[in-house]
Amino acid sequence: MKIIACYSNKGGVGKTATSVNLAYALAQGGRRVLLCDLDPQGASGFYFRVKPSKKLTDTRFFEDVERFTKAIRGSDFDNLDILPANMTFRDFDIFLARMRNSRSRLKKALKAVKGDYDVILLDCPPNISTLSENVFRASDAIVVPVIPTTLSQRTFEQLKEFFREHDLPAKKLHGFFSMAQGVKSLHGDTMDEMRREHGKRLMKATIPFASEVERMGVHRAPVLASAPSSGASASYGALHDELVARVFGK
Amino acid sequence: MIPDDTKLYFMSAAALEGLSDAPAGGLVPVITWQEGVSPFQVRDTFDRELRTTGRMLIELEGGAEVLSPGSGSAAQPDVGGTRFVADFPEGPVKAALGGLSPLRCLLPVGAGHLRRGTLSLLDDEQKTRARAVLLHLDATEGGALTIVQLQGLRGYDKALARLREMIGAAGGKAFGDDTAYTQLFPDLADYTPKPVVPLDRETKAFDAACDIIAAYLPVARANEAGVIADDDTEFLHDYRIALRKVRSVLSLFKDVYGAEQTIELKGRFSDLMAATGRLRDLDVYLLEKDAFYALVPDSLHVGLDRMFALFAEQRAAEQQALARHLRSAAYRKEIAALCKLFDKRRKLARGGKADKPAYDFACRLIWKRYRKICTIAEAIDAETPDHEVHELRIHCKKLRYLMEFFAPLFPDGPFKRLIKPLKKLQDNLGLFNDYSVQQESLQAFLGGLDGAEPGNLQAAQSVGALIVVLHGRQLAERARVVDSFAAFNSAETRQTFRDLFHGGKE
Ligand SMILES: Nc1ncnc2c1ncn2[C@@H]1O[C@H](COP(=O)(O)OP(=O)(O)O)[C@@H](O)[C@H]1O
Ligand SMILES: [Mg+2]
């Protein structure tokens, strides 16, 4: 099982759009996926029409495996389940630890119903500073959407610094350009510069700014499901393939 | 993700449509059908192993899907047209076909067109809460069937329970019994290799005999086509068993038919059997091929190759000859005449015991046969010549036939308690006999080998070694006979025989 976090300490960069489409693409590829909506706003749950579970605010909740597994909701798509929002950071910390420990009661409970996952995908909210180090440690890969602007450039560098300072392997970082407007020379220049500077830490696949992605809120479904032949879908597909090669090998 | 309690239902298309109007507790049932249809074929073994175990094998577009009541549906691509279960590549379909006889070929039961769809329960945000995969089968022969496979979504147990309720209320039935087949293929003929012939204690012996024969003749006839087409070796096997049952009624039900009539009928049925013997022997050899190879060292396998190549050649010729025979006008006339004779019965000469009540008749025959077996068996020791052991085997076989014919007249429990140890004894005697028959026919094969022909010397060597091994096995079985009989004829068995067939007396 791999844990993949979609992270940036900035909002509105495309974390949720990426999580939703990656989760869908991974599930289509035959992997069993649990998408964890960690944003109290519940944005990725919204795209899958899953209502947030009220029970999740119960503090006793994560001591109780039975009730935890019950909080998971099947999406409309094969192999793809959602853990809806409303988790406290403390609960989430415990959850990650349990998912990592193959002998935890939670893991056993999931295995018992043949409901264990190949990938756990975390849609992180911005500003989780208190939690971020734990997320970075628990995750096998951190996918970072970067809008090709000078400001984002700074943010990505800070993230790398954070990894260095905390002795975290920088190899876990997989940045990519999000909402890129290739024709805009400003974007193009920043992208060239960043690729030179960050090399392999940036993936080749780029998600362009596309109206289909904006319209996800109307369809309430991944672009890959609602507009499979669009250019945006092709980009998410390429992102999926590249990430799978990096995380699962081959 | 699908929870484990996946359930299969089936219903009529109309009932499914009615489901749209059923109360769904605030959810909305939506049925969507995929565009287009694809051809399908349902297959089963001739003796309906899948049907009688509640399963259905559906072949479509090169792949296959097995529906089983417990585990739902298992699909596998690129397995279409596989004839024997052993030939399927490992995978979900082969696993779902577990328990099928390796000897039986999967034959078409019926065909038609298939459409796939989904039945979903949606909430107020159009989120699917529960779902069922739909398979609508439209048979060319006229029947139709919608199969509904429930698929729960994690975290929505209530909606799944609701959907299950709705399907039940709309007339959906759990998949897993015969009705799905009869609904899809209404004209499917019935077949069972072991017909149950109802008898009661007052049934006259003549009627009982005729009923049994009249039940087995159609079994033989039903297997003719499979023998002619050479679908699998079980057709001939079952054909022969059916005729053997007929013949054993003729010889075991003494004086039920007139003496001359009995002789005449026995002759006619023996003639029918005679045409099949050689092919069955060759089938058995070829089926046992691997076992034979395992009996002799690798160095002698080349010789066996030669022998089995010759057997295979002979078998092909025998099969063609038998197929010709079964298609011949003479055979068809004869078997039809026999069927008619036992259906109408007016032309059958009755014997002195024709009017005896079946129960008295059965008790007397079974008791006499049992006593005879005891007399022979009690005299058997290490010195007893083989032919007496063979005789014991034949009597046991006859006892078994008698008990099976008359089973409906006796209480189930005690009867089964007798049959079980009898079967064990028969297995022992059967092996003893098989090994001896095999030796004899291998000897005959050796005798017929032309020593001058290249390769035959090697074959002779291998066959010689084989005979030695078989002889050893025969001796081992022979040594077990005394113990087997003792195990069969326990104090309890003796008492049960007395109670059931001799009024409790010695
Ligand atoms: N590639 C894209 N092209 C166009 N709009 C996008 C793209 N990615 C995201 N958006 C839109 O931008 C907004 C913020 O994206 P979102 O994925 O929610 O960001 P985050 O999760 O990082 O806050 C949303 O309205 C979303 O539809
Ligand atoms: Mg977000």
PDB file of C-alpha atoms in Angstrom, chain A residues 32 48-51 70 72-76 79 81 110 113-115 117 220, chain B residues 1-4 122-129 131 151 153-157:
ATOM      1  CA  ARG A  32      -8.125   0.030  -4.948  1.00  0.00           C
ATOM      2  CA  PHE A  48     -18.107  12.729  -5.663  1.00  0.00           C
ATOM      3  CA  ARG A  49     -21.454  13.828  -4.232  1.00  0.00           C
ATOM      4  CA  VAL A  50     -20.621  12.245  -0.904  1.00  0.00           C
ATOM      5  CA  LYS A  51     -22.205  13.957   2.057  1.00  0.00           C
ATOM      6  CA  LYS A  70     -18.271   2.585   8.503  1.00  0.00           C
ATOM      7  CA  ILE A  72     -15.911   5.262   4.445  1.00  0.00           C
ATOM      8  CA  ARG A  73     -18.273   5.733   1.532  1.00  0.00           C
ATOM      9  CA  GLY A  74     -18.187   3.958  -1.788  1.00  0.00           C
ATOM     10  CA  SER A  75     -18.042   6.349  -4.731  1.00  0.00           C
ATOM     11  CA  ASP A  76     -20.073   5.763  -7.867  1.00  0.00           C
ATOM     12  CA  ASN A  79     -12.386   0.581  -6.795  1.00  0.00           C
ATOM     13  CA  ASP A  81     -13.897   4.888  -1.901  1.00  0.00           C
ATOM     14  CA  LEU A 110     -10.185  -3.714   6.180  1.00  0.00           C
ATOM     15  CA  VAL A 113     -13.780  -7.462   4.192  1.00  0.00           C
ATOM     16  CA  LYS A 114     -11.349  -7.590   1.242  1.00  0.00           C
ATOM     17  CA  GLY A 115     -11.554  -3.832   1.459  1.00  0.00           C
ATOM     18  CA  TYR A 117      -6.468  -0.358  -0.325  1.00  0.00           C
ATOM     19  CA  ARG A 220     -19.705  17.015  -9.763  1.00  0.00           C
TER      20      ARG A 220
ATOM     21  CA  MET B   1     -16.223  -1.565  -3.165  1.00  0.00           C
ATOM     22  CA  ILE B   2     -18.316  -4.701  -3.194  1.00  0.00           C
ATOM     23  CA  PRO B   3     -18.957  -6.252   0.178  1.00  0.00           C
ATOM     24  CA  ASP B   4     -18.851 -10.016   0.438  1.00  0.00           C
ATOM     25  CA  LEU B 122     -29.790   7.583  -6.260  1.00  0.00           C
ATOM     26  CA  ASP B 123     -30.079  10.144  -3.494  1.00  0.00           C
ATOM     27  CA  ASP B 124     -31.142  13.782  -3.783  1.00  0.00           C
ATOM     28  CA  GLU B 125     -27.676  14.729  -5.056  1.00  0.00           C
ATOM     29  CA  GLN B 126     -27.724  12.014  -7.728  1.00  0.00           C
ATOM     30  CA  LYS B 127     -25.163  10.030  -5.765  1.00  0.00           C
ATOM     31  CA  THR B 128     -25.456   6.286  -6.159  1.00  0.00           C
ATOM     32  CA  ARG B 129     -26.247   4.679  -2.812  1.00  0.00           C
ATOM     33  CA  ARG B 131     -26.396  -0.570  -7.335  1.00  0.00           C
ATOM     34  CA  GLN B 151     -23.381  -4.487  -5.551  1.00  0.00           C
ATOM     35  CA  LEU B 153     -21.225   0.510  -1.920  1.00  0.00           C
ATOM     36  CA  ARG B 154     -19.199   0.807   1.234  1.00  0.00           C
ATOM     37  CA  GLY B 155     -20.904   2.857   3.870  1.00  0.00           C
ATOM     38  CA  TYR B 156     -24.366   2.577   2.358  1.00  0.00           C
ATOM     39  CA  ASP B 157     -25.682  -0.601   3.940  1.00  0.00           C
TER      40      ASP B 157
END
